[in-house]
Amino acid sequence: EKKAGPVFSNGIVEKYVLPELGAHKSVFFFVIDCLRLDQWMLMEKMLYDYFKISKEFYYGMIPSATPYARNAIFSGLFPSDIEKHYQSFLQKVKMMRTVRTIMKKNFCRNCWIEKELN
């Protein structure tokens, strides 16, 4: 019998969320970026009175940058598979990221100019 391997980011929904939904249970599935375990443990104490909380650990993806990790969680794919199957989409995302960076720089520059004029 083959033993199950570790759960990675791309297996979270399949392993933890879908079985609950299949059993017709309500599920609150939170994805919070950049949250340390100690921060979660403080938040968790405040939520115990309102939710039944189960805590499991998994292995994060490399690269662990938000777009890769988040896409892996919601697609069920490894980053290399996402790149293979959604290459044209990812190129558009990279282009939008470049545009966003330019817009942020222009916005900051404009804010600085307006601040200096006032």
mmCIF file of N, CA and C in Angstrom:
data_model
loop_
_atom_site.group_PDB
_atom_site.id
_atom_site.type_symbol
_atom_site.label_atom_id
_atom_site.label_comp_id
_atom_site.label_asym_id
_atom_site.label_seq_id
_atom_site.Cartn_x
_atom_site.Cartn_y
_atom_site.Cartn_z
ATOM 1 N N GLU A 1 0.837 -1.191 0.000
ATOM 2 C CA GLU A 1 0.000 0.000 0.000
ATOM 3 C C GLU A 1 0.873 1.242 0.000
ATOM 4 N N LYS A 2 0.577 2.155 -0.932
ATOM 5 C CA LYS A 2 1.350 3.383 -1.049
ATOM 6 C C LYS A 2 0.932 4.360 0.053
ATOM 7 N N LYS A 3 1.934 4.876 0.746
ATOM 8 C CA LYS A 3 1.688 5.835 1.824
ATOM 9 C C LYS A 3 1.536 7.239 1.228
ATOM 10 N N ALA A 4 0.576 8.001 1.742
ATOM 11 C CA ALA A 4 0.357 9.362 1.255
ATOM 12 C C ALA A 4 1.539 10.243 1.618
ATOM 13 N N GLY A 5 1.919 11.093 0.689
ATOM 14 C CA GLY A 5 3.022 12.022 0.932
ATOM 15 C C GLY A 5 2.534 13.240 1.700
ATOM 16 N N PRO A 6 3.429 14.172 1.919
ATOM 17 C CA PRO A 6 3.050 15.387 2.652
ATOM 18 C C PRO A 6 2.087 16.257 1.833
ATOM 19 N N VAL A 7 1.317 17.059 2.517
ATOM 20 C CA VAL A 7 0.398 17.978 1.855
ATOM 21 C C VAL A 7 1.160 19.264 1.542
ATOM 22 N N PHE A 8 1.090 19.685 0.280
ATOM 23 C CA PHE A 8 1.668 20.945 -0.155
ATOM 24 C C PHE A 8 0.536 21.949 -0.374
ATOM 25 N N SER A 9 0.885 23.181 -0.655
ATOM 26 C CA SER A 9 -0.110 24.241 -0.864
ATOM 27 C C SER A 9 -1.179 23.831 -1.872
ATOM 28 N N ASN A 10 -0.765 23.160 -2.932
ATOM 29 C CA ASN A 10 -1.712 22.810 -3.982
ATOM 30 C C ASN A 10 -2.671 21.680 -3.587
ATOM 31 N N GLY A 11 -2.476 21.060 -2.435
ATOM 32 C CA GLY A 11 -3.361 19.981 -1.995
ATOM 33 C C GLY A 11 -4.285 20.359 -0.857
ATOM 34 N N ILE A 12 -4.235 21.600 -0.402
ATOM 35 C CA ILE A 12 -5.023 22.022 0.759
ATOM 36 C C ILE A 12 -6.521 21.904 0.518
ATOM 37 N N VAL A 13 -6.999 22.462 -0.573
ATOM 38 C CA VAL A 13 -8.440 22.452 -0.839
ATOM 39 C C VAL A 13 -8.942 21.025 -0.977
ATOM 40 N N GLU A 14 -8.213 20.221 -1.729
ATOM 41 C CA GLU A 14 -8.640 18.833 -1.945
ATOM 42 C C GLU A 14 -8.667 18.033 -0.639
ATOM 43 N N LYS A 15 -7.676 18.217 0.206
ATOM 44 C CA LYS A 15 -7.571 17.415 1.433
ATOM 45 C C LYS A 15 -8.466 17.915 2.562
ATOM 46 N N TYR A 16 -8.584 19.231 2.719
ATOM 47 C CA TYR A 16 -9.270 19.765 3.891
ATOM 48 C C TYR A 16 -10.631 20.400 3.611
ATOM 49 N N VAL A 17 -10.792 21.026 2.474
ATOM 50 C CA VAL A 17 -12.029 21.760 2.210
ATOM 51 C C VAL A 17 -13.073 20.893 1.520
ATOM 52 N N LEU A 18 -12.691 20.223 0.436
ATOM 53 C CA LEU A 18 -13.660 19.440 -0.333
ATOM 54 C C LEU A 18 -14.353 18.337 0.478
ATOM 55 N N PRO A 19 -13.639 17.600 1.345
ATOM 56 C CA PRO A 19 -14.346 16.583 2.139
ATOM 57 C C PRO A 19 -15.432 17.186 3.038
ATOM 58 N N GLU A 20 -15.173 18.351 3.597
ATOM 59 C CA GLU A 20 -16.176 19.010 4.441
ATOM 60 C C GLU A 20 -17.378 19.447 3.611
ATOM 61 N N LEU A 21 -17.110 20.008 2.448
ATOM 62 C CA LEU A 21 -18.202 20.415 1.569
ATOM 63 C C LEU A 21 -18.989 19.213 1.074
ATOM 64 N N GLY A 22 -18.269 18.111 0.791
ATOM 65 C CA GLY A 22 -18.923 16.874 0.359
ATOM 66 C C GLY A 22 -19.834 16.296 1.426
ATOM 67 N N ALA A 23 -19.542 16.577 2.680
ATOM 68 C CA ALA A 23 -20.373 16.127 3.803
ATOM 69 C C ALA A 23 -21.436 17.177 4.145
ATOM 70 N N HIS A 24 -21.606 18.151 3.264
ATOM 71 C CA HIS A 24 -22.605 19.216 3.415
ATOM 72 C C HIS A 24 -22.419 20.024 4.695
ATOM 73 N N LYS A 25 -21.164 20.267 5.039
ATOM 74 C CA LYS A 25 -20.855 21.096 6.205
ATOM 75 C C LYS A 25 -20.498 22.504 5.736
ATOM 76 N N SER A 26 -20.734 23.461 6.617
ATOM 77 C CA SER A 26 -20.321 24.832 6.325
ATOM 78 C C SER A 26 -18.821 24.943 6.574
ATOM 79 N N VAL A 27 -18.140 25.654 5.691
ATOM 80 C CA VAL A 27 -16.696 25.798 5.811
ATOM 81 C C VAL A 27 -16.326 27.270 5.652
ATOM 82 N N PHE A 28 -15.529 27.771 6.578
ATOM 83 C CA PHE A 28 -14.900 29.077 6.427
ATOM 84 C C PHE A 28 -13.444 28.787 6.114
ATOM 85 N N PHE A 29 -13.032 29.102 4.911
ATOM 86 C CA PHE A 29 -11.674 28.827 4.472
ATOM 87 C C PHE A 29 -10.966 30.155 4.297
ATOM 88 N N PHE A 30 -10.085 30.486 5.232
ATOM 89 C CA PHE A 30 -9.370 31.750 5.217
ATOM 90 C C PHE A 30 -7.981 31.545 4.635
ATOM 91 N N VAL A 31 -7.593 32.412 3.734
ATOM 92 C CA VAL A 31 -6.223 32.446 3.240
ATOM 93 C C VAL A 31 -5.690 33.826 3.614
ATOM 94 N N ILE A 32 -4.747 33.842 4.549
ATOM 95 C CA ILE A 32 -4.193 35.098 5.028
ATOM 96 C C ILE A 32 -2.713 35.124 4.685
ATOM 97 N N ASP A 33 -2.326 36.142 3.962
ATOM 98 C CA ASP A 33 -0.959 36.270 3.490
ATOM 99 C C ASP A 33 -0.064 36.842 4.585
ATOM 100 N N CYS A 34 1.141 36.325 4.689
ATOM 101 C CA CYS A 34 2.188 36.851 5.583
ATOM 102 C C CYS A 34 1.814 36.800 7.060
ATOM 103 N N LEU A 35 1.082 35.802 7.476
ATOM 104 C CA LEU A 35 0.702 35.667 8.878
ATOM 105 C C LEU A 35 1.609 34.638 9.535
ATOM 106 N N ARG A 36 2.316 35.074 10.573
ATOM 107 C CA ARG A 36 3.195 34.161 11.303
ATOM 108 C C ARG A 36 2.359 33.269 12.224
ATOM 109 N N LEU A 37 2.910 32.124 12.567
ATOM 110 C CA LEU A 37 2.210 31.179 13.431
ATOM 111 C C LEU A 37 1.883 31.802 14.784
ATOM 112 N N ASP A 38 2.788 32.558 15.373
ATOM 113 C CA ASP A 38 2.517 33.165 16.679
ATOM 114 C C ASP A 38 1.382 34.186 16.587
ATOM 115 N N GLN A 39 1.273 34.885 15.458
ATOM 116 C CA GLN A 39 0.171 35.822 15.275
ATOM 117 C C GLN A 39 -1.159 35.070 15.178
ATOM 118 N N TRP A 40 -1.149 33.967 14.435
ATOM 119 C CA TRP A 40 -2.363 33.158 14.314
ATOM 120 C C TRP A 40 -2.790 32.631 15.676
ATOM 121 N N MET A 41 -1.852 32.186 16.475
ATOM 122 C CA MET A 41 -2.197 31.614 17.772
ATOM 123 C C MET A 41 -2.900 32.639 18.669
ATOM 124 N N LEU A 42 -2.527 33.895 18.558
ATOM 125 C CA LEU A 42 -3.232 34.949 19.301
ATOM 126 C C LEU A 42 -4.645 35.156 18.760
ATOM 127 N N MET A 43 -4.783 35.183 17.445
ATOM 128 C CA MET A 43 -6.098 35.358 16.828
ATOM 129 C C MET A 43 -7.006 34.174 17.125
ATOM 130 N N GLU A 44 -6.419 32.989 17.073
ATOM 131 C CA GLU A 44 -7.181 31.761 17.260
ATOM 132 C C GLU A 44 -7.913 31.755 18.594
ATOM 133 N N LYS A 45 -7.268 32.219 19.649
ATOM 134 C CA LYS A 45 -7.889 32.264 20.979
ATOM 135 C C LYS A 45 -9.171 33.088 20.972
ATOM 136 N N MET A 46 -9.189 34.156 20.194
ATOM 137 C CA MET A 46 -10.366 35.025 20.133
ATOM 138 C C MET A 46 -11.508 34.412 19.317
ATOM 139 N N LEU A 47 -11.188 33.466 18.467
ATOM 140 C CA LEU A 47 -12.200 32.873 17.588
ATOM 141 C C LEU A 47 -12.832 31.599 18.147
ATOM 142 N N TYR A 48 -12.233 31.010 19.180
ATOM 143 C CA TYR A 48 -12.714 29.734 19.726
ATOM 144 C C TYR A 48 -14.186 29.763 20.130
ATOM 145 N N ASP A 49 -14.655 30.872 20.650
ATOM 146 C CA ASP A 49 -16.050 30.953 21.088
ATOM 147 C C ASP A 49 -17.035 30.973 19.925
ATOM 148 N N TYR A 50 -16.549 31.275 18.731
ATOM 149 C CA TYR A 50 -17.437 31.443 17.581
ATOM 150 C C TYR A 50 -17.323 30.336 16.529
ATOM 151 N N PHE A 51 -16.176 29.650 16.520
ATOM 152 C CA PHE A 51 -15.935 28.644 15.488
ATOM 153 C C PHE A 51 -15.327 27.386 16.073
ATOM 154 N N LYS A 52 -15.618 26.261 15.416
ATOM 155 C CA LYS A 52 -14.895 25.022 15.722
ATOM 156 C C LYS A 52 -13.642 25.078 14.848
ATOM 157 N N ILE A 53 -12.500 25.139 15.482
ATOM 158 C CA ILE A 53 -11.252 25.338 14.743
ATOM 159 C C ILE A 53 -10.432 24.061 14.748
ATOM 160 N N SER A 54 -10.021 23.659 13.553
ATOM 161 C CA SER A 54 -9.059 22.559 13.461
ATOM 162 C C SER A 54 -7.810 23.132 12.818
ATOM 163 N N LYS A 55 -6.675 22.697 13.287
ATOM 164 C CA LYS A 55 -5.406 23.252 12.804
ATOM 165 C C LYS A 55 -4.551 22.106 12.286
ATOM 166 N N GLU A 56 -4.142 22.232 11.055
ATOM 167 C CA GLU A 56 -3.260 21.249 10.429
ATOM 168 C C GLU A 56 -2.131 22.027 9.767
ATOM 169 N N PHE A 57 -1.030 21.381 9.565
ATOM 170 C CA PHE A 57 0.105 22.037 8.941
ATOM 171 C C PHE A 57 0.379 21.407 7.580
ATOM 172 N N TYR A 58 0.978 22.173 6.711
ATOM 173 C CA TYR A 58 1.302 21.692 5.366
ATOM 174 C C TYR A 58 2.634 22.289 4.948
ATOM 175 N N TYR A 59 3.144 21.822 3.836
ATOM 176 C CA TYR A 59 4.407 22.333 3.296
ATOM 177 C C TYR A 59 4.102 23.415 2.276
ATOM 178 N N GLY A 60 4.735 24.570 2.441
ATOM 179 C CA GLY A 60 4.554 25.667 1.503
ATOM 180 C C GLY A 60 5.298 25.416 0.208
ATOM 181 N N MET A 61 4.903 26.158 -0.809
ATOM 182 C CA MET A 61 5.522 26.035 -2.130
ATOM 183 C C MET A 61 6.767 26.911 -2.227
ATOM 184 N N ILE A 62 7.642 26.502 -3.084
ATOM 185 C CA ILE A 62 8.781 27.322 -3.466
ATOM 186 C C ILE A 62 8.615 27.572 -4.961
ATOM 187 N N PRO A 63 8.573 28.756 -5.451
ATOM 188 C CA PRO A 63 8.708 30.009 -4.718
ATOM 189 C C PRO A 63 7.478 30.264 -3.858
ATOM 190 N N SER A 64 7.698 30.914 -2.726
ATOM 191 C CA SER A 64 6.606 31.142 -1.782
ATOM 192 C C SER A 64 5.959 32.513 -1.936
ATOM 193 N N ALA A 65 6.333 33.238 -2.967
ATOM 194 C CA ALA A 65 5.721 34.542 -3.220
ATOM 195 C C ALA A 65 4.210 34.366 -3.364
ATOM 196 N N THR A 66 3.474 35.361 -2.935
ATOM 197 C CA THR A 66 2.015 35.291 -2.898
ATOM 198 C C THR A 66 1.382 34.794 -4.198
ATOM 199 N N PRO A 67 1.748 35.325 -5.363
ATOM 200 C CA PRO A 67 1.064 34.855 -6.571
ATOM 201 C C PRO A 67 1.229 33.352 -6.814
ATOM 202 N N TYR A 68 2.405 32.822 -6.538
ATOM 203 C CA TYR A 68 2.628 31.391 -6.749
ATOM 204 C C TYR A 68 1.869 30.572 -5.718
ATOM 205 N N ALA A 69 1.990 30.934 -4.451
ATOM 206 C CA ALA A 69 1.366 30.160 -3.379
ATOM 207 C C ALA A 69 -0.158 30.226 -3.487
ATOM 208 N N ARG A 70 -0.692 31.417 -3.670
ATOM 209 C CA ARG A 70 -2.149 31.577 -3.770
ATOM 210 C C ARG A 70 -2.690 30.837 -4.980
ATOM 211 N N ASN A 71 -2.019 30.957 -6.119
ATOM 212 C CA ASN A 71 -2.478 30.250 -7.317
ATOM 213 C C ASN A 71 -2.408 28.748 -7.127
ATOM 214 N N ALA A 72 -1.396 28.264 -6.434
ATOM 215 C CA ALA A 72 -1.288 26.829 -6.169
ATOM 216 C C ALA A 72 -2.446 26.357 -5.298
ATOM 217 N N ILE A 73 -2.777 27.127 -4.278
ATOM 218 C CA ILE A 73 -3.878 26.755 -3.382
ATOM 219 C C ILE A 73 -5.182 26.626 -4.165
ATOM 220 N N PHE A 74 -5.498 27.622 -4.974
ATOM 221 C CA PHE A 74 -6.809 27.650 -5.628
ATOM 222 C C PHE A 74 -6.879 26.892 -6.945
ATOM 223 N N SER A 75 -5.741 26.527 -7.512
ATOM 224 C CA SER A 75 -5.774 25.758 -8.766
ATOM 225 C C SER A 75 -5.529 24.277 -8.532
ATOM 226 N N GLY A 76 -4.891 23.941 -7.402
ATOM 227 C CA GLY A 76 -4.528 22.550 -7.165
ATOM 228 C C GLY A 76 -3.318 22.116 -7.970
ATOM 229 N N LEU A 77 -2.586 23.075 -8.520
ATOM 230 C CA LEU A 77 -1.434 22.774 -9.372
ATOM 231 C C LEU A 77 -0.141 23.277 -8.747
ATOM 232 N N PHE A 78 0.967 22.648 -9.106
ATOM 233 C CA PHE A 78 2.282 23.152 -8.730
ATOM 234 C C PHE A 78 2.592 24.370 -9.602
ATOM 235 N N PRO A 79 3.439 25.303 -9.136
ATOM 236 C CA PRO A 79 3.766 26.486 -9.941
ATOM 237 C C PRO A 79 4.244 26.157 -11.355
ATOM 238 N N SER A 80 5.041 25.107 -11.506
ATOM 239 C CA SER A 80 5.529 24.751 -12.851
ATOM 240 C C SER A 80 4.374 24.326 -13.760
ATOM 241 N N ASP A 81 3.358 23.660 -13.199
ATOM 242 C CA ASP A 81 2.188 23.264 -13.994
ATOM 243 C C ASP A 81 1.322 24.471 -14.335
ATOM 244 N N ILE A 82 1.213 25.404 -13.395
ATOM 245 C CA ILE A 82 0.463 26.632 -13.667
ATOM 246 C C ILE A 82 1.114 27.371 -14.835
ATOM 247 N N GLU A 83 2.434 27.478 -14.779
ATOM 248 C CA GLU A 83 3.157 28.169 -15.843
ATOM 249 C C GLU A 83 2.961 27.468 -17.191
ATOM 250 N N LYS A 84 2.972 26.142 -17.163
ATOM 251 C CA LYS A 84 2.818 25.364 -18.395
ATOM 252 C C LYS A 84 1.414 25.533 -18.998
ATOM 253 N N HIS A 85 0.390 25.462 -18.159
ATOM 254 C CA HIS A 85 -0.995 25.485 -18.648
ATOM 255 C C HIS A 85 -1.570 26.888 -18.828
ATOM 256 N N TYR A 86 -1.015 27.856 -18.131
ATOM 257 C CA TYR A 86 -1.573 29.213 -18.158
ATOM 258 C C TYR A 86 -0.529 30.250 -18.543
ATOM 259 N N GLN A 87 0.359 29.901 -19.444
ATOM 260 C CA GLN A 87 1.477 30.777 -19.800
ATOM 261 C C GLN A 87 1.014 32.138 -20.319
ATOM 262 N N SER A 88 0.043 32.158 -21.217
ATOM 263 C CA SER A 88 -0.402 33.444 -21.772
ATOM 264 C C SER A 88 -1.045 34.301 -20.688
ATOM 265 N N PHE A 89 -1.785 33.693 -19.790
ATOM 266 C CA PHE A 89 -2.391 34.430 -18.682
ATOM 267 C C PHE A 89 -1.311 35.022 -17.776
ATOM 268 N N LEU A 90 -0.291 34.225 -17.455
ATOM 269 C CA LEU A 90 0.781 34.696 -16.580
ATOM 270 C C LEU A 90 1.566 35.839 -17.205
ATOM 271 N N GLN A 91 1.721 35.802 -18.526
ATOM 272 C CA GLN A 91 2.406 36.903 -19.202
ATOM 273 C C GLN A 91 1.615 38.201 -19.040
ATOM 274 N N LYS A 92 0.278 38.104 -19.115
ATOM 275 C CA LYS A 92 -0.567 39.275 -18.911
ATOM 276 C C LYS A 92 -0.454 39.769 -17.468
ATOM 277 N N VAL A 93 -0.394 38.833 -16.516
ATOM 278 C CA VAL A 93 -0.266 39.200 -15.102
ATOM 279 C C VAL A 93 1.059 39.925 -14.875
ATOM 280 N N LYS A 94 2.146 39.406 -15.468
ATOM 281 C CA LYS A 94 3.459 40.046 -15.320
ATOM 282 C C LYS A 94 3.435 41.447 -15.924
ATOM 283 N N MET A 95 2.747 41.585 -17.074
ATOM 284 C CA MET A 95 2.640 42.889 -17.703
ATOM 285 C C MET A 95 1.852 43.836 -16.791
ATOM 286 N N MET A 96 0.759 43.356 -16.194
ATOM 287 C CA MET A 96 -0.040 44.184 -15.297
ATOM 288 C C MET A 96 0.762 44.569 -14.056
ATOM 289 N N ARG A 97 1.585 43.661 -13.575
ATOM 290 C CA ARG A 97 2.430 43.956 -12.412
ATOM 291 C C ARG A 97 3.388 45.095 -12.745
ATOM 292 N N THR A 98 3.945 45.070 -13.965
ATOM 293 C CA THR A 98 4.839 46.141 -14.408
ATOM 294 C C THR A 98 4.077 47.452 -14.491
ATOM 295 N N VAL A 99 2.876 47.411 -15.057
ATOM 296 C CA VAL A 99 2.047 48.607 -15.163
ATOM 297 C C VAL A 99 1.708 49.136 -13.773
ATOM 298 N N ARG A 100 1.349 48.230 -12.839
ATOM 299 C CA ARG A 100 1.042 48.636 -11.457
ATOM 300 C C ARG A 100 2.239 49.316 -10.809
ATOM 301 N N THR A 101 3.422 48.766 -11.030
ATOM 302 C CA THR A 101 4.642 49.359 -10.458
ATOM 303 C C THR A 101 4.841 50.770 -10.988
ATOM 304 N N ILE A 102 4.667 50.947 -12.277
ATOM 305 C CA ILE A 102 4.811 52.278 -12.888
ATOM 306 C C ILE A 102 3.750 53.223 -12.321
ATOM 307 N N MET A 103 2.510 52.741 -12.210
ATOM 308 C CA MET A 103 1.440 53.592 -11.685
ATOM 309 C C MET A 103 1.727 53.989 -10.231
ATOM 310 N N LYS A 104 2.226 53.046 -9.421
ATOM 311 C CA LYS A 104 2.554 53.367 -8.024
ATOM 312 C C LYS A 104 3.644 54.425 -7.957
ATOM 313 N N LYS A 105 4.669 54.261 -8.782
ATOM 314 C CA LYS A 105 5.760 55.243 -8.792
ATOM 315 C C LYS A 105 5.244 56.619 -9.199
ATOM 316 N N ASN A 106 4.407 56.657 -10.240
ATOM 317 C CA ASN A 106 3.843 57.938 -10.685
ATOM 318 C C ASN A 106 2.952 58.549 -9.613
ATOM 319 N N PHE A 107 2.154 57.717 -8.968
ATOM 320 C CA PHE A 107 1.279 58.195 -7.900
ATOM 321 C C PHE A 107 2.098 58.798 -6.765
ATOM 322 N N CYS A 108 3.142 58.093 -6.344
ATOM 323 C CA CYS A 108 4.000 58.597 -5.268
ATOM 324 C C CYS A 108 4.679 59.892 -5.674
ATOM 325 N N ARG A 109 5.145 59.940 -6.904
ATOM 326 C CA ARG A 109 5.801 61.147 -7.402
ATOM 327 C C ARG A 109 4.805 62.305 -7.406
ATOM 328 N N ASN A 110 3.574 62.047 -7.888
ATOM 329 C CA ASN A 110 2.544 63.090 -7.923
ATOM 330 C C ASN A 110 2.166 63.543 -6.518
ATOM 331 N N CYS A 111 2.055 62.620 -5.586
ATOM 332 C CA CYS A 111 1.733 62.980 -4.203
ATOM 333 C C CYS A 111 2.838 63.847 -3.616
ATOM 334 N N TRP A 112 4.065 63.510 -3.898
ATOM 335 C CA TRP A 112 5.198 64.282 -3.384
ATOM 336 C C TRP A 112 5.173 65.687 -3.961
ATOM 337 N N ILE A 113 4.885 65.794 -5.259
ATOM 338 C CA ILE A 113 4.841 67.103 -5.912
ATOM 339 C C ILE A 113 3.730 67.948 -5.306
ATOM 340 N N GLU A 114 2.520 67.327 -5.126
ATOM 341 C CA GLU A 114 1.401 68.061 -4.549
ATOM 342 C C GLU A 114 1.710 68.495 -3.115
ATOM 343 N N LYS A 115 2.370 67.640 -2.358
ATOM 344 C CA LYS A 115 2.722 67.960 -0.975
ATOM 345 C C LYS A 115 3.673 69.149 -0.960
ATOM 346 N N GLU A 116 4.641 69.152 -1.846
ATOM 347 C CA GLU A 116 5.622 70.242 -1.911
ATOM 348 C C GLU A 116 4.955 71.557 -2.324
ATOM 349 N N LEU A 117 3.909 71.484 -3.185
ATOM 350 C CA LEU A 117 3.236 72.685 -3.655
ATOM 351 C C LEU A 117 2.320 73.282 -2.590
ATOM 352 N N ASN A 118 1.802 72.446 -1.703
ATOM 353 C CA ASN A 118 0.867 72.928 -0.671
ATOM 354 C C ASN A 118 1.598 73.547 0.432
#
